mmCIF file of N, CA and C in Angstrom:
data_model
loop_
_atom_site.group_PDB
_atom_site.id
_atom_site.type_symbol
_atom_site.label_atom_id
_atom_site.label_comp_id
_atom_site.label_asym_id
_atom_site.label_seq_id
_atom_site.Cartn_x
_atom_site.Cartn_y
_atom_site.Cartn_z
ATOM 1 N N UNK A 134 95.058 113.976 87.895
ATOM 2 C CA UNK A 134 95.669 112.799 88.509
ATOM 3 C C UNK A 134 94.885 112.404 89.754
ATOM 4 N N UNK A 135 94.621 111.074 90.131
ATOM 5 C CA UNK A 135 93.927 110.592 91.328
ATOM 6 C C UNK A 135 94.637 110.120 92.360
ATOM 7 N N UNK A 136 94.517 110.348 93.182
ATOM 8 C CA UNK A 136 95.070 109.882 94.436
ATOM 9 C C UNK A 136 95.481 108.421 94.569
ATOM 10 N N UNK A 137 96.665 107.786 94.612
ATOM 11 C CA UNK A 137 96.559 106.181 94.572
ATOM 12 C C UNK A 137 96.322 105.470 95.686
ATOM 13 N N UNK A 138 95.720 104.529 95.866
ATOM 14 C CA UNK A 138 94.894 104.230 96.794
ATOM 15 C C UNK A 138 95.936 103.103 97.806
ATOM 16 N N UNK A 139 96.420 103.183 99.032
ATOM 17 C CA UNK A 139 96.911 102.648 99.926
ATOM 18 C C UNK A 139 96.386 101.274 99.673
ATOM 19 N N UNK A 140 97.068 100.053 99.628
ATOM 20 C CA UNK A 140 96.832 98.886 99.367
ATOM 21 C C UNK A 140 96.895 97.937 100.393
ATOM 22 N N UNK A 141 97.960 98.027 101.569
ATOM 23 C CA UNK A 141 98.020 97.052 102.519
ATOM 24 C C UNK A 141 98.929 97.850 103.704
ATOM 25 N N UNK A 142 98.563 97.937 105.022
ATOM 26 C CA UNK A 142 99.423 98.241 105.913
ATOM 27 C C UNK A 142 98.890 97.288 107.152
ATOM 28 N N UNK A 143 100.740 97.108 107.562
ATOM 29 C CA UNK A 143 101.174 95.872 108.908
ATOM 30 C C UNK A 143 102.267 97.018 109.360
ATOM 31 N N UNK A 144 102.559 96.626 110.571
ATOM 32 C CA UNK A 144 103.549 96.978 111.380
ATOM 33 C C UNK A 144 104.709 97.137 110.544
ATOM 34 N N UNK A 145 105.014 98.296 110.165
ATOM 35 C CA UNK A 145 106.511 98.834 109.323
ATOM 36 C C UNK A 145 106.009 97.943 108.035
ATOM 37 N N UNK A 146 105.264 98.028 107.531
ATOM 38 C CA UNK A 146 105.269 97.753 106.270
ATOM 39 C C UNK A 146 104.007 98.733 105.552
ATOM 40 N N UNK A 147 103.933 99.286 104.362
ATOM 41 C CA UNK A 147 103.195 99.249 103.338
ATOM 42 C C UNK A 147 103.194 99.571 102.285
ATOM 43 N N UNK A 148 101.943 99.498 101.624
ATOM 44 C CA UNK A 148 102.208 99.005 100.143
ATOM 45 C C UNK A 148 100.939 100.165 99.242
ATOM 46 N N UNK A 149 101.443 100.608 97.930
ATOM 47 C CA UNK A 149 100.641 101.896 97.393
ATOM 48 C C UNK A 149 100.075 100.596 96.004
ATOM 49 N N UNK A 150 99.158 101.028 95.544
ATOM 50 C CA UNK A 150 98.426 100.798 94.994
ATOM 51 C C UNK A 150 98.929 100.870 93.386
ATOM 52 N N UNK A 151 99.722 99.999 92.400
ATOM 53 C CA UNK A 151 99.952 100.363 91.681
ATOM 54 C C UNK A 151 102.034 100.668 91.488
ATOM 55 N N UNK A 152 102.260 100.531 92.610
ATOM 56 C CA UNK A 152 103.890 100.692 92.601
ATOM 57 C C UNK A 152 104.381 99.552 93.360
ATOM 58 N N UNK A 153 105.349 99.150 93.020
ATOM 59 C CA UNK A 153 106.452 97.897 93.514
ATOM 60 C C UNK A 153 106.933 97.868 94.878
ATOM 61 N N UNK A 154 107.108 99.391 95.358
ATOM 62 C CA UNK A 154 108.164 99.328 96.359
ATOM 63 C C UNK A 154 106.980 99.172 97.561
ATOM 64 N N UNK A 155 107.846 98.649 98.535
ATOM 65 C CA UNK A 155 106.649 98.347 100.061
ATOM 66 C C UNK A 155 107.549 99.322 101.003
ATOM 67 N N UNK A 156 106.895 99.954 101.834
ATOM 68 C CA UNK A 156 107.165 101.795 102.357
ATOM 69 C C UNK A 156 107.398 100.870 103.788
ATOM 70 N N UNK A 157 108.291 101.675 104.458
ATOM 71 C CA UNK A 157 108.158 101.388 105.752
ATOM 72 C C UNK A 157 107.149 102.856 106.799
ATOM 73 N N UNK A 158 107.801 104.229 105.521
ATOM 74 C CA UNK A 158 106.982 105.390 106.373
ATOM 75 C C UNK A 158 107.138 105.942 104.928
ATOM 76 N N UNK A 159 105.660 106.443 104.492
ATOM 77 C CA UNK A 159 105.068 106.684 103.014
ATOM 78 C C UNK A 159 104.669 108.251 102.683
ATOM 79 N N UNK A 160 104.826 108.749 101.467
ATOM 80 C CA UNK A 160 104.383 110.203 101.254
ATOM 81 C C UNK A 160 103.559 109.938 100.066
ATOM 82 N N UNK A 161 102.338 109.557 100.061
ATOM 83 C CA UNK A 161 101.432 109.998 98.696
ATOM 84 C C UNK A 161 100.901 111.259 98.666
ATOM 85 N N UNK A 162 100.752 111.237 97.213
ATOM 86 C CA UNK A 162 100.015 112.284 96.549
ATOM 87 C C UNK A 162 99.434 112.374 95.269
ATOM 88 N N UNK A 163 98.306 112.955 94.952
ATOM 89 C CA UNK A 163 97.767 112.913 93.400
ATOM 90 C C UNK A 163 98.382 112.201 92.710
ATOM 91 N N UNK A 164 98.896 110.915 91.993
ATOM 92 C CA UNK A 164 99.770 110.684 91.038
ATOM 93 C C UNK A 164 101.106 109.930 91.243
ATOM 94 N N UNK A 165 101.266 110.021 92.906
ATOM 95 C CA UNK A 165 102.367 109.503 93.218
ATOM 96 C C UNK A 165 102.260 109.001 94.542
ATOM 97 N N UNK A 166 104.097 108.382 94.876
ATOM 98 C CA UNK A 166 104.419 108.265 96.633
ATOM 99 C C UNK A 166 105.624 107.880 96.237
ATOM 100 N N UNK A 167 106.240 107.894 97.452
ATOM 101 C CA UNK A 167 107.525 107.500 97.458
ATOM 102 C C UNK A 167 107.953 107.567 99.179
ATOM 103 N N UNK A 168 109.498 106.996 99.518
ATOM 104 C CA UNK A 168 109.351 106.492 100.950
ATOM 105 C C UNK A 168 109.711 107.696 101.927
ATOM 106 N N UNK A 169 108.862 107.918 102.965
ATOM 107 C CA UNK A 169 109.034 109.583 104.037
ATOM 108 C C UNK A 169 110.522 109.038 104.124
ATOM 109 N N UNK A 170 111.484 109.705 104.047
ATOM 110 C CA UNK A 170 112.946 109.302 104.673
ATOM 111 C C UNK A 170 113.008 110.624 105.794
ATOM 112 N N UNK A 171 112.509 110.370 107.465
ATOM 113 C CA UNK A 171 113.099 111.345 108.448
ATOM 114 C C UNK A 171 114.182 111.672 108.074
ATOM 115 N N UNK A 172 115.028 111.505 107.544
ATOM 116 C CA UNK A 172 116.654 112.077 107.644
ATOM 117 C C UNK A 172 116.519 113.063 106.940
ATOM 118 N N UNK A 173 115.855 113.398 105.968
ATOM 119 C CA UNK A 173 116.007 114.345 104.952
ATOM 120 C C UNK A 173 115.365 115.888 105.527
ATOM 121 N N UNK A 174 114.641 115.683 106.621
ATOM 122 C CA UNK A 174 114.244 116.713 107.442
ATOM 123 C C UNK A 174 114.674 116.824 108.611
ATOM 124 N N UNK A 175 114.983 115.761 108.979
ATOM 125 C CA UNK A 175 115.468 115.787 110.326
ATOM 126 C C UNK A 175 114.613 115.648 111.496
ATOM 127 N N UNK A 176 113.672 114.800 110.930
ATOM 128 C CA UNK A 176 112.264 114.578 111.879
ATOM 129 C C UNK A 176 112.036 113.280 112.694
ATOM 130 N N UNK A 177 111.448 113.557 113.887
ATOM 131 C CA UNK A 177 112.012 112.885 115.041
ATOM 132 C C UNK A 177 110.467 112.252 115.472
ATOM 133 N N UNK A 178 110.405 111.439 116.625
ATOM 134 C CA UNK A 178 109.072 111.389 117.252
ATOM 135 C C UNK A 178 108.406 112.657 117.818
ATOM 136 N N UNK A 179 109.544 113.183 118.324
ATOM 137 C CA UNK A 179 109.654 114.651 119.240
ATOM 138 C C UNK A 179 110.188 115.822 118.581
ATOM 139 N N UNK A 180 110.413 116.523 117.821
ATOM 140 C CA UNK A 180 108.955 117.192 118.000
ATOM 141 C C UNK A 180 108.125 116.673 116.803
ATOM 142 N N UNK A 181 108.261 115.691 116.023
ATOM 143 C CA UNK A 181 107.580 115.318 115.032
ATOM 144 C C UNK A 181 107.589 115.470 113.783
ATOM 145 N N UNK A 182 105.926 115.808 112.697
ATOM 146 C CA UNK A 182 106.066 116.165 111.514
ATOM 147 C C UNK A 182 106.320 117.438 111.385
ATOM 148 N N UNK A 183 107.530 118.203 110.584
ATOM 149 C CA UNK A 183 107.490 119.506 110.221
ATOM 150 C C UNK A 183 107.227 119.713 109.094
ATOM 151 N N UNK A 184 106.941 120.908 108.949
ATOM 152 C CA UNK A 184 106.587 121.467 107.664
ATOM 153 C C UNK A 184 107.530 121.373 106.546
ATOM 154 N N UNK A 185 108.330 120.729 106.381
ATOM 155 C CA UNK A 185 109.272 120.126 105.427
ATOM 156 C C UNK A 185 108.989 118.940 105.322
ATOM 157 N N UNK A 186 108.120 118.376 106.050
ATOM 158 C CA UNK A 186 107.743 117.575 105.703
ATOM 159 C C UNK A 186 106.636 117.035 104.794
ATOM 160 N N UNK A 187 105.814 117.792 104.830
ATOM 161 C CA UNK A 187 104.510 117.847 104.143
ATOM 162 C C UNK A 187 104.984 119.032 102.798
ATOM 163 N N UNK A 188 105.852 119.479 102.392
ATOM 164 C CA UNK A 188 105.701 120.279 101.354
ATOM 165 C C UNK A 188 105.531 120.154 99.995
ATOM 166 N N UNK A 189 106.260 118.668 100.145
ATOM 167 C CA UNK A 189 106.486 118.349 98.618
ATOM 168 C C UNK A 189 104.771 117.619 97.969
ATOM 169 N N UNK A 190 104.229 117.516 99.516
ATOM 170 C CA UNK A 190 102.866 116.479 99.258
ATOM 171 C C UNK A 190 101.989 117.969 98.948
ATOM 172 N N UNK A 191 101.807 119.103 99.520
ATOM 173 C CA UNK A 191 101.120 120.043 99.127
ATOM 174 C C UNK A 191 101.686 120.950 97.493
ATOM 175 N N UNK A 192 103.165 120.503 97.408
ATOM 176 C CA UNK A 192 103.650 121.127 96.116
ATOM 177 C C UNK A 192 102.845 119.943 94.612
ATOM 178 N N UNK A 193 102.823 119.325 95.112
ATOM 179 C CA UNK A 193 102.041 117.729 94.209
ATOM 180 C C UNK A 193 100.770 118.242 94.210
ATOM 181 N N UNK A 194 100.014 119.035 94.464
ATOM 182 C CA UNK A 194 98.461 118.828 94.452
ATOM 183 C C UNK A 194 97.612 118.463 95.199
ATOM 184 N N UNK A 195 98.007 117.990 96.745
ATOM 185 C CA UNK A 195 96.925 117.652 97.541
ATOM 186 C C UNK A 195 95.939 118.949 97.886
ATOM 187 N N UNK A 196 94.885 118.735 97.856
ATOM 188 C CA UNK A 196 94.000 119.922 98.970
ATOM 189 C C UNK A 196 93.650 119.311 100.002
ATOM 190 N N UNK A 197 93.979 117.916 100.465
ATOM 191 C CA UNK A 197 93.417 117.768 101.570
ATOM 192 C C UNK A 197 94.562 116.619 102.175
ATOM 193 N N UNK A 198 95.281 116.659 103.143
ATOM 194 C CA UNK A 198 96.589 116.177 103.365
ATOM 195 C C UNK A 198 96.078 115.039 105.247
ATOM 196 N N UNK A 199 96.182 113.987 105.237
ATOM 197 C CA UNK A 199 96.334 112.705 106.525
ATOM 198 C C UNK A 199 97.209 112.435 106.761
ATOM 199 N N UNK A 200 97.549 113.011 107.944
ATOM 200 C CA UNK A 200 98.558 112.805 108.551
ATOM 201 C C UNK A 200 98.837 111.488 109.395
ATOM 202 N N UNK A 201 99.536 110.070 109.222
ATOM 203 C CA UNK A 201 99.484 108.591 110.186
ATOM 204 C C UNK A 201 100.281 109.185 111.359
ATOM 205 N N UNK A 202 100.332 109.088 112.336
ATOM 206 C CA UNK A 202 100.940 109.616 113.800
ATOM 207 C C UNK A 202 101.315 108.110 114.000
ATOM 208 N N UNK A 203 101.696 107.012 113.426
ATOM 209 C CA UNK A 203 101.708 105.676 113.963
ATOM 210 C C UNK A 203 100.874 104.487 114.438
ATOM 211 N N UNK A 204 101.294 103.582 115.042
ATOM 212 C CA UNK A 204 99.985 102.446 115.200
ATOM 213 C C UNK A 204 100.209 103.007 116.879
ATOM 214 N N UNK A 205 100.838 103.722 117.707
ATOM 215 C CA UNK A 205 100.439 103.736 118.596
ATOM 216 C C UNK A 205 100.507 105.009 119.284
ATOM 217 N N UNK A 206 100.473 106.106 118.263
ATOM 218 C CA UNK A 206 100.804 107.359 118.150
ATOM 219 C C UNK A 206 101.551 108.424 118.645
ATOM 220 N N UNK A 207 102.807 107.555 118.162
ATOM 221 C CA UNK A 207 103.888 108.091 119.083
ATOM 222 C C UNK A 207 104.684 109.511 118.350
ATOM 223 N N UNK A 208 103.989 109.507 116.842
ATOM 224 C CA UNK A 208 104.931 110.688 116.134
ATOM 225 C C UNK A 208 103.778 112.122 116.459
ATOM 226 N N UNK A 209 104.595 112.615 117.077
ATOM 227 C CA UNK A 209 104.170 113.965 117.074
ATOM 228 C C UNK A 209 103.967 115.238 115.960
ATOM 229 N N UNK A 210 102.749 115.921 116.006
ATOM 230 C CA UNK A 210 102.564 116.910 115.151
ATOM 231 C C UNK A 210 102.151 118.211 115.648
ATOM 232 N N UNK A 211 103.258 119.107 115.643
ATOM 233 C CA UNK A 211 103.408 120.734 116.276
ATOM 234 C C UNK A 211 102.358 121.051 115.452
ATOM 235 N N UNK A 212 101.761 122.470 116.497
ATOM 236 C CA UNK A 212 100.977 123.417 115.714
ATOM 237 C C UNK A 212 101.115 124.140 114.561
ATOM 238 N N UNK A 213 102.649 124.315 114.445
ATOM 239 C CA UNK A 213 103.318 124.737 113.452
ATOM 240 C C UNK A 213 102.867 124.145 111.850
ATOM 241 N N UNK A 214 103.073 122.770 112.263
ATOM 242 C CA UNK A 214 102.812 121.905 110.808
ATOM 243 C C UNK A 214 101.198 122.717 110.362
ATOM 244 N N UNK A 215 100.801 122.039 111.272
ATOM 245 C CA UNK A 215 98.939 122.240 110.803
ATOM 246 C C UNK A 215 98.999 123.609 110.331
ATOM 247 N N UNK A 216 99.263 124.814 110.863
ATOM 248 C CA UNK A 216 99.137 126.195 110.799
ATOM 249 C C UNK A 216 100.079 126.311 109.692
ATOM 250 N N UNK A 217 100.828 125.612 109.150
ATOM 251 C CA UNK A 217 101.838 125.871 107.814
ATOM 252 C C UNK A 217 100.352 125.277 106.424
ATOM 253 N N UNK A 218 99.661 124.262 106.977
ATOM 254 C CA UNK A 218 99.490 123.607 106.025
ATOM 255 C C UNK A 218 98.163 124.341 105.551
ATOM 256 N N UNK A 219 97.283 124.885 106.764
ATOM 257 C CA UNK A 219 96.165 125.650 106.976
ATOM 258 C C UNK A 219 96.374 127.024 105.985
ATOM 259 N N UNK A 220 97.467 127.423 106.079
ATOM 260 C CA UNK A 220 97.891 128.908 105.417
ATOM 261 C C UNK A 220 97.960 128.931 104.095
ATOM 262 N N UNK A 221 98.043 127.306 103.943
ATOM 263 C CA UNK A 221 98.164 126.839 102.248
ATOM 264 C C UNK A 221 96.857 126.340 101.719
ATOM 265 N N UNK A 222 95.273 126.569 102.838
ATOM 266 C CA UNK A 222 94.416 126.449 101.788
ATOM 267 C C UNK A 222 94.682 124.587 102.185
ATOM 268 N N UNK A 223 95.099 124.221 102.916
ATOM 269 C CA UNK A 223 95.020 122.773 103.216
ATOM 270 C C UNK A 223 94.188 122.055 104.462
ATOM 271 N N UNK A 224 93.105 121.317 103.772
ATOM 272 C CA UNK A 224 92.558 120.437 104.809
ATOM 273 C C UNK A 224 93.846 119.416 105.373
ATOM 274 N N UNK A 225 93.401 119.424 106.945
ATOM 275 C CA UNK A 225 94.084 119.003 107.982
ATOM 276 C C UNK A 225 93.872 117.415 108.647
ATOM 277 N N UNK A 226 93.683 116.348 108.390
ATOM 278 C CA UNK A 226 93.166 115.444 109.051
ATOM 279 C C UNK A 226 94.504 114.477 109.748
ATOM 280 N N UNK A 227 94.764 114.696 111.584
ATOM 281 C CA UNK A 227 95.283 113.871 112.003
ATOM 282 C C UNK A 227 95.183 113.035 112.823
ATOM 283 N N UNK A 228 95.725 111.481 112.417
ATOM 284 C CA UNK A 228 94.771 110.183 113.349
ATOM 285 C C UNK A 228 96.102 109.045 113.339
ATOM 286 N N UNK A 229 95.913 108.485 114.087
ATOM 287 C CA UNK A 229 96.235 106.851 114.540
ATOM 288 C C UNK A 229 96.600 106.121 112.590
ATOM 289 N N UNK A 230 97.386 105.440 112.610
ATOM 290 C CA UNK A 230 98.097 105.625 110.942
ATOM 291 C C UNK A 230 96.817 104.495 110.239
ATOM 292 N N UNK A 231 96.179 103.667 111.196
ATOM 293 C CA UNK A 231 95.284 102.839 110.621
ATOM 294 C C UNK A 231 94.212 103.453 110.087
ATOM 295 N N UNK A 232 93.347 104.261 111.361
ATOM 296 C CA UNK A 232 92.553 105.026 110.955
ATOM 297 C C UNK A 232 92.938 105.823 109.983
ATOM 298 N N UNK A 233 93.996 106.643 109.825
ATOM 299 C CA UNK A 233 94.643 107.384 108.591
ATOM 300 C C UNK A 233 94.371 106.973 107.582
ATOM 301 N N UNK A 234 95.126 105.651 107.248
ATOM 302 C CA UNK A 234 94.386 104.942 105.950
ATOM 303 C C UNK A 234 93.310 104.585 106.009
ATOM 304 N N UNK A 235 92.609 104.792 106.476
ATOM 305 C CA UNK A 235 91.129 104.246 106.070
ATOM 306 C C UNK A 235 90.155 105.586 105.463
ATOM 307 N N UNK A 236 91.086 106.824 106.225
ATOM 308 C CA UNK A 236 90.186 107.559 106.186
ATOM 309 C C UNK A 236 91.145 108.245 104.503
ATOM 310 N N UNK A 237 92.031 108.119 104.415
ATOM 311 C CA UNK A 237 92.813 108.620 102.806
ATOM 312 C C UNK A 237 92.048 107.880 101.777
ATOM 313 N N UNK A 238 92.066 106.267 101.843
ATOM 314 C CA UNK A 238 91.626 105.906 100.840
ATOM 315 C C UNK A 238 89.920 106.014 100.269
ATOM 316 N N UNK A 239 89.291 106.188 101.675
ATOM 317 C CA UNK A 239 88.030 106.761 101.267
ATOM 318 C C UNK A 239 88.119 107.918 100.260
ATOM 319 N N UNK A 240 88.623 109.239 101.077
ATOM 320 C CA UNK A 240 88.820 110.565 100.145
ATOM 321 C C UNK A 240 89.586 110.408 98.766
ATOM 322 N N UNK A 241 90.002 109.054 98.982
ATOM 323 C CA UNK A 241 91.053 109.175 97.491
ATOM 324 C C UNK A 241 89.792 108.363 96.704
ATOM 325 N N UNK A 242 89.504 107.227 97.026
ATOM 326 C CA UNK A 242 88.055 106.500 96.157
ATOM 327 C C UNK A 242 86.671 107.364 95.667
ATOM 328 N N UNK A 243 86.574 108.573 96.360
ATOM 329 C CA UNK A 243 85.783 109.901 95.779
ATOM 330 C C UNK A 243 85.893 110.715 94.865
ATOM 331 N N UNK A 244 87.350 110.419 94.644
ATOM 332 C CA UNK A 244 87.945 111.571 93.531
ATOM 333 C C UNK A 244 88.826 112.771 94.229
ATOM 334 N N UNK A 245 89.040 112.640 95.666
ATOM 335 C CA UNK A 245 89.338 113.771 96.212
ATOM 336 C C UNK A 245 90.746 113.952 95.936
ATOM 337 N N UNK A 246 91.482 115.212 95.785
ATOM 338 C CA UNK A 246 93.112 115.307 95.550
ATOM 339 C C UNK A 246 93.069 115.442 96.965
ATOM 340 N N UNK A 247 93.632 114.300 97.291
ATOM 341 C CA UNK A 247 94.060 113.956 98.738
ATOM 342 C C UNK A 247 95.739 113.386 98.861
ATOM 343 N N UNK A 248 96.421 114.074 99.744
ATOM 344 C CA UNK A 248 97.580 113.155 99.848
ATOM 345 C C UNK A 248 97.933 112.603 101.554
ATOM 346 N N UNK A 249 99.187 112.208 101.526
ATOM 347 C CA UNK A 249 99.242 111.876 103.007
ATOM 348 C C UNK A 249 100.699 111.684 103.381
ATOM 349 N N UNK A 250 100.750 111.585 104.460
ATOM 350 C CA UNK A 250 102.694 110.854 104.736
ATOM 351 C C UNK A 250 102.224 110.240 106.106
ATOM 352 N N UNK A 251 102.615 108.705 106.452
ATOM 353 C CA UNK A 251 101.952 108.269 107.164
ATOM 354 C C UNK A 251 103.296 107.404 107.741
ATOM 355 N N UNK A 252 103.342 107.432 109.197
ATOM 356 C CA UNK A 252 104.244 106.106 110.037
ATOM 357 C C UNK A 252 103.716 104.718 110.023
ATOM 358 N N UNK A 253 104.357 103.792 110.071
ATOM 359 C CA UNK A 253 103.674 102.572 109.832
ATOM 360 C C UNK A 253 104.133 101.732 111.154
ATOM 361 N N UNK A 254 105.091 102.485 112.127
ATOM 362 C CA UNK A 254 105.670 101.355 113.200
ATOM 363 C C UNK A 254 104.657 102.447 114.603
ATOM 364 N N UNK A 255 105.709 102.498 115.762
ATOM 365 C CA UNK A 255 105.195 103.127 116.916
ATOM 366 C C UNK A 255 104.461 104.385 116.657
#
């Protein structure tokens, strides 16, 4: 399965490559995405992404996981996450959610099993 390629991101909006729904905060992976819902982890700006958060994207097949911190990088990511994701044999890349996508859909246009979960507002 290939990574689907991020199609359009604006302020709280975007859009996957191939699916209907437009994400306000997105989880791709090999084959898929569907919308990050914070509630379901309980994830905040402060302390950020947890490792419940990223699991289901490393249980999917990513080896190499982009993390969006926002357009003005206000979501935070503990050492914890990275060092959860590191232990799993997972490349780490975290940036500004624009740069994020730019830098996913490259690795995904290579062939790379790349996934991501990315903020699209602050």
């Amino acid at each position: 399965m290939s990574s689907p390629e991020i199609a359009s991101l604006s302020w709280g909006r975007m859009t996957v490559k191939g699916c209907s729904t437009t994400y306000k905060d997105c989880k791709v992976w090999p084959g898929g995405s569907r919308t990050w819902d914070w509630r379901e982890t309980g994830t905040d700006h402060v302390p950020g992404v947890q490792p419940a958060d990223v699991e289901e994207v490393v249980r999917k097949g990513a080896e190499t996981l982009v993390i969006g911190r926002g357009m003005s990088e206000a979501l935070q990511v503990p050492s914890s996450t990275v060092d959860y994701l590191k232990s799993h044999g997972i490349d780490v890349l975290v940036l500004q959610t624009e740069k994020a996508v730019k830098e996913y859909n490259a690795l995904a246009s290579k062939g790379a099993k790349v996934g991501g979960v990315f903020h699209s507002t602050c």
